[in-house]
Amino acid sequence: TPTSSPTPLPQGQVQASVLNLRAGPGTQYESLLSLQRGMLVDLAGQYNQCEWIKIRVEGQQEGWVKGGDGFLTFPLACANLPSGTFRPLNGSLLADTRTRPGMGFLSLQNQTSADALVFLNEDSGTPQLAFYVRSMETFDLSGIPNGSYQVFVARGTEWNGDARAFERLEETLRMQEKLVFKSAAGQASLWTLILRTLAGSTENALPISPAEFPPLP
């Protein structure tokens, strides 16, 4: 049975004398290599209305370059370039509605094979904290205000920064117990959470539907 193949994206041409190819859409990501003016590259996607462009060099090396005609030109309107996926840096805060920091501390160890979006939702509705923990890495979050927090976890790959979601979602979970943070007399709560995969789900967590996962503000 014949099947349709996606139309390949056109090529772009480097305009800057030297253009850094980075591991993600931002100057905080490591530089993978330097591209020279005049080089032709394959387009692979964009982020934040073409502020950054995802490309492939010689069909193999993939990364991100700064957008704009002074850096890269291509014969395609930005609206016709799909969103590119990437891995946010470990510990990236994707939501933070704290009006002022507290003294609580949370250490999150992701011992699973997929990256994780971790969401702390306070009973009162605010503040809300969401952060990204890469597979097999740890992130320590300080400054958590006093309160009782429900913890939600989404695990997956291929993070879409424009949609603020995993394109390949493996599971969504809700921790069975709430985390209570309180401080007094110079002492504060310290919690450690370890994400492990057991029989298809994370220990001490309940599977939930993606619709039950809190939306990022």
Coordinates of N, CA and C in Angstrom, one line a residue:
T1 N 0.8 -1.2 0.0 CA 0.0 0.0 0.0 C 0.9 1.2 0.0
P2 N 0.7 2.1 -1.0 CA 1.5 3.3 -1.0 C 1.2 4.2 0.2
T3 N 2.3 4.8 0.7 CA 2.2 5.8 1.8 C 2.8 7.1 1.4
S4 N 2.3 8.2 2.0 CA 2.9 9.5 1.7 C 4.1 9.8 2.6
S5 N 5.1 10.4 2.1 CA 6.2 10.8 2.9 C 6.2 12.3 3.1
P6 N 6.6 12.8 4.3 CA 6.6 14.2 4.5 C 7.5 15.0 3.6
T7 N 7.0 16.1 3.2 CA 7.8 17.0 2.2 C 9.1 17.5 2.9
P8 N 10.2 17.2 2.4 CA 11.5 17.6 3.0 C 11.5 19.2 3.1
L9 N 12.1 19.7 4.2 CA 12.2 21.1 4.3 C 13.4 21.6 3.4
P10 N 13.4 22.8 3.0 CA 14.4 23.4 2.1 C 15.7 23.6 3.0
Q11 N 16.8 23.9 2.3 CA 18.0 24.2 3.0 C 18.1 25.7 3.3
G12 N 18.9 26.0 4.3 CA 19.3 27.4 4.7 C 20.7 27.6 4.4
Q13 N 21.1 28.9 4.4 CA 22.5 29.3 4.2 C 23.0 30.1 5.3
V14 N 24.2 29.8 5.8 CA 24.8 30.6 6.9 C 25.2 31.9 6.4
Q15 N 24.8 33.0 7.1 CA 25.2 34.4 6.7 C 26.3 35.0 7.6
A16 N 26.3 34.6 8.9 CA 27.3 35.1 9.8 C 28.7 34.5 9.4
S17 N 29.7 35.3 9.7 CA 31.1 34.8 9.4 C 31.4 33.6 10.2
V18 N 30.9 33.5 11.4 CA 31.0 32.3 12.3 C 29.7 32.1 13.0
L19 N 29.1 31.0 13.0 CA 27.8 30.7 13.6 C 28.0 29.5 14.5
N20 N 27.7 29.6 15.8 CA 27.8 28.5 16.7 C 26.6 27.6 16.5
L21 N 26.8 26.3 16.4 CA 25.8 25.3 16.4 C 25.7 24.8 17.9
R22 N 24.6 25.0 18.5 CA 24.4 24.7 19.9 C 23.5 23.5 20.2
A23 N 23.6 22.9 21.3 CA 22.9 21.7 21.7 C 21.4 22.0 21.9
G24 N 21.0 23.2 22.1 CA 19.7 23.6 22.4 C 19.5 25.1 22.0
P25 N 18.2 25.6 22.0 CA 17.9 26.9 21.6 C 18.2 28.0 22.7
G26 N 19.5 28.3 22.8 CA 19.9 29.3 23.8 C 21.4 29.4 23.9
T27 N 21.9 30.5 24.3 CA 23.3 30.6 24.4 C 23.9 29.9 25.6
Q28 N 23.0 29.4 26.6 CA 23.4 28.7 27.7 C 23.7 27.2 27.4
Y29 N 23.3 26.8 26.2 CA 23.6 25.4 25.7 C 25.1 25.4 25.2
E30 N 25.7 24.2 25.3 CA 27.1 24.1 24.8 C 27.2 24.2 23.3
S31 N 28.3 24.8 22.9 CA 28.5 24.9 21.4 C 29.1 23.6 20.9
L32 N 28.5 23.1 19.8 CA 28.9 21.8 19.3 C 30.0 21.9 18.2
L33 N 29.8 23.0 17.4 CA 30.8 23.3 16.4 C 30.5 24.6 15.8
S34 N 31.5 25.1 15.0 CA 31.3 26.5 14.4 C 31.0 26.3 12.9
L35 N 30.0 27.0 12.4 CA 29.7 27.0 11.0 C 30.2 28.2 10.3
Q36 N 30.6 28.1 9.1 CA 31.2 29.2 8.3 C 30.2 29.8 7.3
R37 N 30.4 31.1 7.0 CA 29.5 31.8 6.1 C 29.5 31.0 4.7
G38 N 28.3 30.9 4.2 CA 28.1 30.3 2.9 C 27.7 28.8 3.0
M39 N 27.9 28.2 4.2 CA 27.5 26.8 4.3 C 26.0 26.6 4.2
L40 N 25.7 25.5 3.5 CA 24.3 25.1 3.3 C 24.0 24.0 4.4
V41 N 22.8 24.2 5.0 CA 22.4 23.3 6.1 C 20.9 22.9 5.9
D42 N 20.5 21.8 6.4 CA 19.2 21.3 6.3 C 18.3 21.8 7.4
L43 N 17.2 22.4 7.2 CA 16.3 22.9 8.2 C 15.6 21.7 8.9
A44 N 15.4 21.8 10.2 CA 14.7 20.8 10.9 C 13.6 21.3 11.8
G45 N 13.6 22.6 12.1 CA 12.5 23.1 13.0 C 12.9 24.5 13.5
Q46 N 12.0 25.0 14.4 CA 12.3 26.3 14.9 C 11.7 26.4 16.3
Y47 N 12.1 27.4 17.1 CA 11.6 27.7 18.4 C 11.3 29.2 18.6
N48 N 10.2 29.4 19.3 CA 9.8 30.8 19.7 C 9.8 31.8 18.5
Q49 N 9.0 31.4 17.5 CA 8.9 32.2 16.3 C 10.2 32.5 15.6
C50 N 10.9 31.4 15.4 CA 12.2 31.5 14.7 C 13.3 32.3 15.4
E51 N 13.2 32.5 16.7 CA 14.3 33.1 17.4 C 15.5 32.2 17.3
W52 N 15.2 30.8 17.3 CA 16.3 29.8 17.1 C 15.8 28.8 16.1
I53 N 16.8 28.4 15.2 CA 16.5 27.4 14.1 C 17.2 26.1 14.4
K54 N 16.5 25.0 14.3 CA 17.1 23.7 14.4 C 17.5 23.3 13.0
I55 N 18.8 22.8 12.9 CA 19.3 22.4 11.6 C 20.1 21.1 11.7
R56 N 20.4 20.5 10.5 CA 21.2 19.4 10.4 C 22.4 19.8 9.4
V57 N 23.6 19.4 9.8 CA 24.7 19.7 9.0 C 25.2 18.4 8.3
E58 N 25.2 18.5 7.0 CA 25.6 17.3 6.2 C 24.7 16.1 6.5
G59 N 23.5 16.3 6.9 CA 22.5 15.3 7.2 C 22.8 14.5 8.4
Q60 N 23.7 14.9 9.3 CA 24.1 14.1 10.4 C 24.1 14.9 11.7
Q61 N 25.0 15.8 11.9 CA 25.1 16.6 13.1 C 23.9 17.5 13.2
E62 N 23.2 17.5 14.3 CA 22.0 18.3 14.5 C 22.2 19.2 15.7
G63 N 21.6 20.4 15.6 CA 21.7 21.4 16.6 C 20.9 22.6 16.3
W64 N 21.2 23.7 17.1 CA 20.4 24.9 17.0 C 21.3 26.1 16.7
V65 N 20.8 27.0 15.9 CA 21.6 28.3 15.6 C 20.6 29.4 15.8
K66 N 21.2 30.6 16.0 CA 20.4 31.8 16.2 C 19.7 32.2 14.9
G67 N 18.4 32.6 15.1 CA 17.6 32.9 14.0 C 17.8 34.4 13.6
G68 N 17.4 34.7 12.4 CA 17.5 36.1 11.9 C 18.4 36.1 10.6
D69 N 18.1 37.0 9.7 CA 18.7 37.1 8.4 C 20.2 37.3 8.5
G70 N 20.7 37.9 9.6 CA 22.1 38.1 9.8 C 22.8 36.9 10.2
F71 N 22.1 35.8 10.5 CA 22.7 34.5 10.9 C 22.4 33.4 9.9
L72 N 21.2 33.3 9.5 CA 20.8 32.2 8.6 C 19.6 32.7 7.8
T73 N 19.7 32.4 6.5 CA 18.6 32.7 5.6 C 18.0 31.4 5.0
F74 N 16.7 31.4 4.7 CA 16.1 30.2 4.1 C 14.8 30.7 3.4
P75 N 14.5 29.9 2.3 CA 13.3 30.3 1.4 C 12.0 29.8 2.0
L76 N 11.7 30.2 3.2 CA 10.5 29.6 3.8 C 10.0 30.6 4.9
A77 N 8.7 30.8 4.9 CA 8.1 31.7 6.0 C 8.2 30.9 7.3
C78 N 8.5 31.7 8.4 CA 8.7 31.1 9.7 C 7.4 30.3 10.1
A79 N 6.2 30.8 9.7 CA 5.0 30.1 10.1 C 4.9 28.7 9.4
N80 N 5.7 28.4 8.4 CA 5.7 27.1 7.7 C 6.8 26.2 8.2
L81 N 7.5 26.6 9.2 CA 8.6 25.8 9.8 C 8.1 25.2 11.1
P82 N 8.1 23.9 11.2 CA 7.5 23.2 12.4 C 8.4 23.5 13.6
S83 N 7.8 23.3 14.8 CA 8.5 23.4 16.0 C 9.5 22.3 16.1
G84 N 10.7 22.7 16.6 CA 11.8 21.6 16.8 C 11.8 21.2 18.2
T85 N 12.2 20.0 18.4 CA 12.3 19.4 19.8 C 13.7 19.5 20.3
F86 N 13.8 19.5 21.6 CA 15.2 19.6 22.3 C 15.0 19.1 23.7
R87 N 16.1 19.1 24.4 CA 16.1 18.7 25.9 C 16.5 20.0 26.7
P88 N 15.5 20.5 27.4 CA 15.9 21.6 28.3 C 17.0 21.2 29.2
L89 N 17.8 22.2 29.7 CA 18.9 22.0 30.6 C 18.3 21.4 31.9
N90 N 19.1 20.5 32.5 CA 18.7 19.9 33.8 C 18.4 21.0 34.8
G91 N 17.3 21.0 35.5 CA 16.9 22.0 36.5 C 16.2 23.2 35.9
S92 N 15.9 23.2 34.6 CA 15.2 24.4 34.1 C 13.9 24.6 34.7
L93 N 13.7 25.8 35.2 CA 12.4 26.2 35.8 C 11.4 26.6 34.7
L94 N 10.3 25.8 34.5 CA 9.4 26.0 33.5 C 8.1 26.8 34.0
A95 N 8.0 26.8 35.3 CA 6.9 27.6 36.0 C 7.4 28.0 37.4
D96 N 7.1 29.2 37.7 CA 7.5 29.7 39.1 C 6.7 30.9 39.4
T97 N 5.6 30.7 40.2 CA 4.7 31.7 40.6 C 4.9 32.2 42.1
R98 N 6.1 31.9 42.6 CA 6.4 32.3 44.0 C 6.4 33.8 44.1
T99 N 5.8 34.4 45.0 CA 5.9 35.8 45.3 C 7.1 36.1 46.1
R100 N 7.5 35.2 46.9 CA 8.8 35.3 47.7 C 9.2 33.9 48.0
P101 N 10.5 33.7 48.1 CA 11.0 32.3 48.3 C 10.8 31.9 49.8
G102 N 10.8 30.6 50.0 CA 10.7 30.1 51.4 C 12.0 29.4 51.8
M103 N 12.0 28.5 52.7 CA 13.2 27.8 53.2 C 13.2 26.3 52.9
G104 N 12.1 25.9 52.2 CA 12.0 24.4 51.9 C 13.0 24.0 50.8
F105 N 13.4 22.7 50.9 CA 14.4 22.2 49.9 C 13.9 20.8 49.4
L106 N 14.0 20.6 48.1 CA 13.6 19.3 47.5 C 14.7 18.8 46.6
S107 N 15.2 17.6 46.8 CA 16.1 17.0 45.9 C 15.4 15.9 45.1
L108 N 15.5 16.0 43.8 CA 14.8 15.1 42.9 C 15.8 14.3 42.1
Q109 N 15.8 13.0 42.3 CA 16.7 12.1 41.5 C 15.9 11.3 40.5
N110 N 16.2 11.6 39.2 CA 15.6 10.9 38.1 C 16.4 9.7 37.7
Q111 N 16.0 8.5 38.2 CA 16.8 7.3 37.9 C 16.1 6.5 36.8
T112 N 15.3 7.1 36.0 CA 14.6 6.4 34.9 C 15.3 6.7 33.5
S113 N 14.8 6.1 32.5 CA 15.4 6.2 31.2 C 14.8 7.4 30.4
A114 N 13.9 8.1 30.9 CA 13.3 9.2 30.2 C 13.4 10.5 31.1
D115 N 13.4 11.7 30.4 CA 13.4 12.9 31.1 C 12.1 13.1 31.8
A116 N 12.1 14.0 32.8 CA 10.9 14.2 33.6 C 10.6 15.7 33.8
L117 N 9.3 16.0 33.7 CA 8.7 17.3 34.1 C 8.1 17.1 35.4
V118 N 8.5 17.8 36.5 CA 8.0 17.7 37.8 C 7.3 18.9 38.2
F119 N 6.0 18.7 38.7 CA 5.1 19.9 39.0 C 4.7 19.8 40.5
L120 N 5.0 20.9 41.2 CA 4.5 21.0 42.6 C 3.3 22.0 42.6
N121 N 2.2 21.4 43.0 CA 0.9 22.2 43.0 C 0.5 22.3 44.5
E122 N 0.5 23.6 45.0 CA 0.1 23.8 46.4 C -1.4 23.7 46.5
D123 N -1.9 23.3 47.7 CA -3.3 23.1 47.9 C -4.1 24.4 47.7
S124 N -3.5 25.5 48.0 CA -4.2 26.8 47.9 C -4.2 27.3 46.4
G125 N -3.5 26.6 45.5 CA -3.4 26.9 44.1 C -2.2 27.7 43.7
T126 N -1.6 28.4 44.7 CA -0.3 29.1 44.4 C 0.6 28.9 45.6
P127 N 1.9 29.0 45.5 CA 2.6 29.1 44.2 C 2.7 27.7 43.5
Q128 N 3.0 27.8 42.3 CA 3.2 26.5 41.5 C 4.6 26.5 41.0
L129 N 5.3 25.4 41.0 CA 6.6 25.2 40.6 C 6.7 24.0 39.6
A130 N 7.3 24.2 38.5 CA 7.5 23.1 37.6 C 9.0 23.2 37.1
F131 N 9.6 22.0 37.1 CA 11.0 22.0 36.7 C 11.3 20.7 35.9
Y132 N 12.4 20.8 35.1 CA 12.8 19.7 34.2 C 14.0 19.0 34.8
V133 N 14.0 17.6 34.9 CA 15.1 16.8 35.3 C 15.4 15.8 34.3
R134 N 16.6 15.9 33.8 CA 17.0 14.9 32.7 C 17.2 13.5 33.3
S135 N 17.1 12.6 32.4 CA 17.3 11.2 32.7 C 18.6 10.9 33.4
M136 N 18.6 10.2 34.5 CA 19.8 9.8 35.3 C 20.5 11.0 35.9
E137 N 19.8 12.1 36.1 CA 20.4 13.3 36.8 C 19.6 13.7 38.0
T138 N 20.2 14.6 38.8 CA 19.5 15.1 40.0 C 19.4 16.6 40.0
F139 N 18.4 17.1 40.5 CA 18.2 18.6 40.6 C 17.8 18.9 42.1
D140 N 18.4 19.9 42.7 CA 18.1 20.3 44.0 C 17.4 21.7 43.9
L141 N 16.2 21.7 44.4 CA 15.4 23.0 44.3 C 15.2 23.5 45.7
S142 N 15.7 24.8 45.9 CA 15.6 25.4 47.2 C 14.6 26.6 47.2
G143 N 14.4 27.2 48.3 CA 13.5 28.3 48.3 C 12.0 28.0 48.2
I144 N 11.6 26.8 48.6 CA 10.2 26.4 48.5 C 9.4 27.0 49.7
P145 N 8.3 27.8 49.4 CA 7.6 28.3 50.5 C 6.8 27.3 51.3
N146 N 6.5 27.6 52.6 CA 5.7 26.7 53.4 C 4.4 26.3 52.7
G147 N 3.9 25.1 52.9 CA 2.7 24.7 52.3 C 2.7 23.2 52.1
S148 N 1.5 22.7 51.6 CA 1.3 21.3 51.3 C 1.2 21.2 49.8
Y149 N 2.1 20.3 49.2 CA 2.2 20.3 47.7 C 1.9 18.9 47.2
Q150 N 1.0 18.9 46.2 CA 0.8 17.7 45.4 C 1.9 17.6 44.3
V151 N 2.5 16.5 44.1 CA 3.6 16.3 43.2 C 3.1 15.5 42.0
F152 N 3.3 16.1 40.8 CA 2.9 15.4 39.5 C 4.2 15.2 38.7
V153 N 4.3 14.1 38.0 CA 5.4 13.8 37.2 C 5.0 13.4 35.8
A154 N 5.6 14.0 34.8 CA 5.4 13.5 33.4 C 6.7 13.1 32.9
R155 N 6.8 11.9 32.3 CA 8.1 11.3 31.8 C 7.9 11.2 30.3
G156 N 9.0 11.6 29.5 CA 8.9 11.4 28.1 C 10.2 11.9 27.4
T157 N 10.2 12.0 26.1 CA 11.3 12.5 25.3 C 10.7 13.5 24.3
E158 N 11.7 14.1 23.5 CA 11.3 15.0 22.5 C 10.5 16.2 23.0
W159 N 11.1 17.1 23.8 CA 10.4 18.2 24.4 C 10.1 19.3 23.3
N160 N 8.9 19.7 23.2 CA 8.5 20.7 22.3 C 8.4 22.0 23.1
G161 N 9.3 22.9 22.9 CA 9.3 24.1 23.7 C 8.2 25.1 23.4
D162 N 7.7 25.1 22.2 CA 6.5 26.0 21.9 C 5.2 25.4 22.5
A163 N 5.0 24.1 22.5 CA 3.9 23.5 23.1 C 4.0 23.3 24.6
R164 N 5.3 23.3 25.0 CA 5.6 23.1 26.4 C 5.1 21.7 26.9
A165 N 5.5 20.7 26.1 CA 5.1 19.4 26.4 C 6.0 18.4 25.7
F166 N 6.0 17.1 26.1 CA 6.7 16.1 25.5 C 5.9 15.6 24.2
E167 N 6.6 15.5 23.1 CA 5.9 14.9 21.9 C 5.8 13.4 22.1
R168 N 6.7 12.8 22.8 CA 6.7 11.4 23.0 C 6.5 11.2 24.5
L169 N 5.3 11.1 25.0 CA 4.9 11.0 26.4 C 4.9 9.6 26.8
E170 N 5.6 9.2 27.8 CA 5.7 7.8 28.3 C 4.6 7.6 29.4
E171 N 4.5 8.5 30.3 CA 3.6 8.3 31.4 C 3.4 9.6 32.2
T172 N 2.2 9.7 32.8 CA 1.9 10.8 33.7 C 1.5 10.2 35.0
L173 N 2.1 10.8 36.1 CA 1.9 10.2 37.5 C 1.5 11.3 38.5
R174 N 0.9 10.8 39.6 CA 0.7 11.7 40.7 C 1.2 11.0 41.9
M175 N 2.1 11.6 42.7 CA 2.6 11.0 43.9 C 1.5 10.8 44.9
Q176 N 1.6 9.6 45.6 CA 0.5 9.3 46.5 C 0.4 10.2 47.7
E177 N 1.6 10.6 48.2 CA 1.6 11.4 49.4 C 2.0 12.9 49.0
K178 N 1.4 13.8 49.7 CA 1.8 15.2 49.5 C 3.0 15.5 50.3
L179 N 3.8 16.5 49.8 CA 5.0 17.0 50.5 C 4.6 18.2 51.3
V180 N 4.9 18.2 52.6 CA 4.6 19.3 53.5 C 5.9 20.0 53.8
F181 N 5.9 21.3 53.5 CA 7.1 22.2 53.8 C 6.7 23.1 54.9
K182 N 7.5 23.2 56.0 CA 7.3 24.1 57.0 C 8.6 24.5 57.6
S183 N 8.7 25.7 58.2 CA 9.9 26.2 58.8 C 9.6 26.9 60.1
A184 N 10.6 26.8 61.0 CA 10.4 27.5 62.3 C 11.8 27.5 63.0
A185 N 12.1 28.6 63.6 CA 13.3 28.7 64.4 C 14.5 28.4 63.6
G186 N 14.6 28.8 62.3 CA 15.7 28.6 61.5 C 15.8 27.2 60.9
Q187 N 14.9 26.4 61.1 CA 14.9 25.0 60.6 C 13.8 24.9 59.5
A188 N 14.0 24.1 58.5 CA 13.1 24.0 57.4 C 13.0 22.5 56.9
S189 N 11.9 22.2 56.2 CA 11.7 20.9 55.6 C 12.7 20.6 54.5
L190 N 13.1 19.3 54.4 CA 14.0 18.8 53.4 C 13.5 17.5 52.9
W191 N 13.1 17.4 51.6 CA 12.6 16.2 51.0 C 13.5 15.7 49.9
T192 N 13.6 14.4 49.8 CA 14.3 13.7 48.7 C 13.3 12.8 48.0
L193 N 13.1 13.0 46.7 CA 12.3 12.1 45.9 C 13.2 11.4 44.8
I194 N 12.9 10.1 44.7 CA 13.7 9.3 43.7 C 12.7 8.7 42.7
L195 N 12.9 9.0 41.5 CA 12.0 8.4 40.4 C 12.7 7.1 40.0
R196 N 11.9 6.0 40.1 CA 12.4 4.7 39.6 C 11.3 4.1 38.8
T197 N 11.6 3.3 37.8 CA 10.6 2.6 37.0 C 10.5 1.2 37.5
L198 N 9.3 0.8 38.0 CA 9.0 -0.5 38.5 C 7.7 -1.0 37.8
A199 N 7.7 -2.0 37.1 CA 6.6 -2.6 36.4 C 5.8 -1.6 35.6
G200 N 6.5 -0.7 35.0 CA 5.8 0.3 34.1 C 5.4 1.6 34.8
S201 N 5.6 1.7 36.1 CA 5.2 3.0 36.7 C 6.2 3.3 37.8
T202 N 6.2 4.5 38.3 CA 7.1 4.9 39.3 C 6.6 4.6 40.7
E203 N 7.5 4.0 41.5 CA 7.1 3.6 42.8 C 6.5 4.8 43.6
N204 N 5.5 4.4 44.4 CA 4.8 5.4 45.3 C 4.0 6.5 44.5
A205 N 3.6 6.1 43.3 CA 2.9 7.1 42.4 C 1.8 6.4 41.7
L206 N 0.7 7.1 41.4 CA -0.4 6.6 40.7 C -0.5 7.1 39.3
P207 N -0.7 6.2 38.3 CA -0.8 6.7 36.9 C -2.1 7.5 36.8
I208 N -2.0 8.6 36.0 CA -3.1 9.5 35.7 C -3.1 9.7 34.2
S209 N -4.3 10.2 33.8 CA -4.4 10.5 32.3 C -3.6 11.9 32.1
P210 N -3.2 12.1 30.9 CA -2.5 13.4 30.6 C -3.4 14.6 30.8
A211 N -4.8 14.4 30.7 CA -5.7 15.5 31.0 C -5.7 15.9 32.4
E212 N -5.3 15.0 33.3 CA -5.3 15.3 34.8 C -4.0 16.0 35.2
F213 N -3.0 16.0 34.3 CA -1.7 16.7 34.6 C -1.9 18.2 34.6
P214 N -1.4 18.9 35.5 CA -1.6 20.4 35.5 C -1.0 21.1 34.3
P215 N -1.7 22.0 33.7 CA -1.1 22.7 32.6 C -0.1 23.7 33.1
L216 N 1.0 23.9 32.3 CA 2.0 24.9 32.6 C 1.4 26.3 32.3
P217 N 1.6 27.2 33.3 CA 1.1 28.6 33.0 C 1.9 29.3 31.9

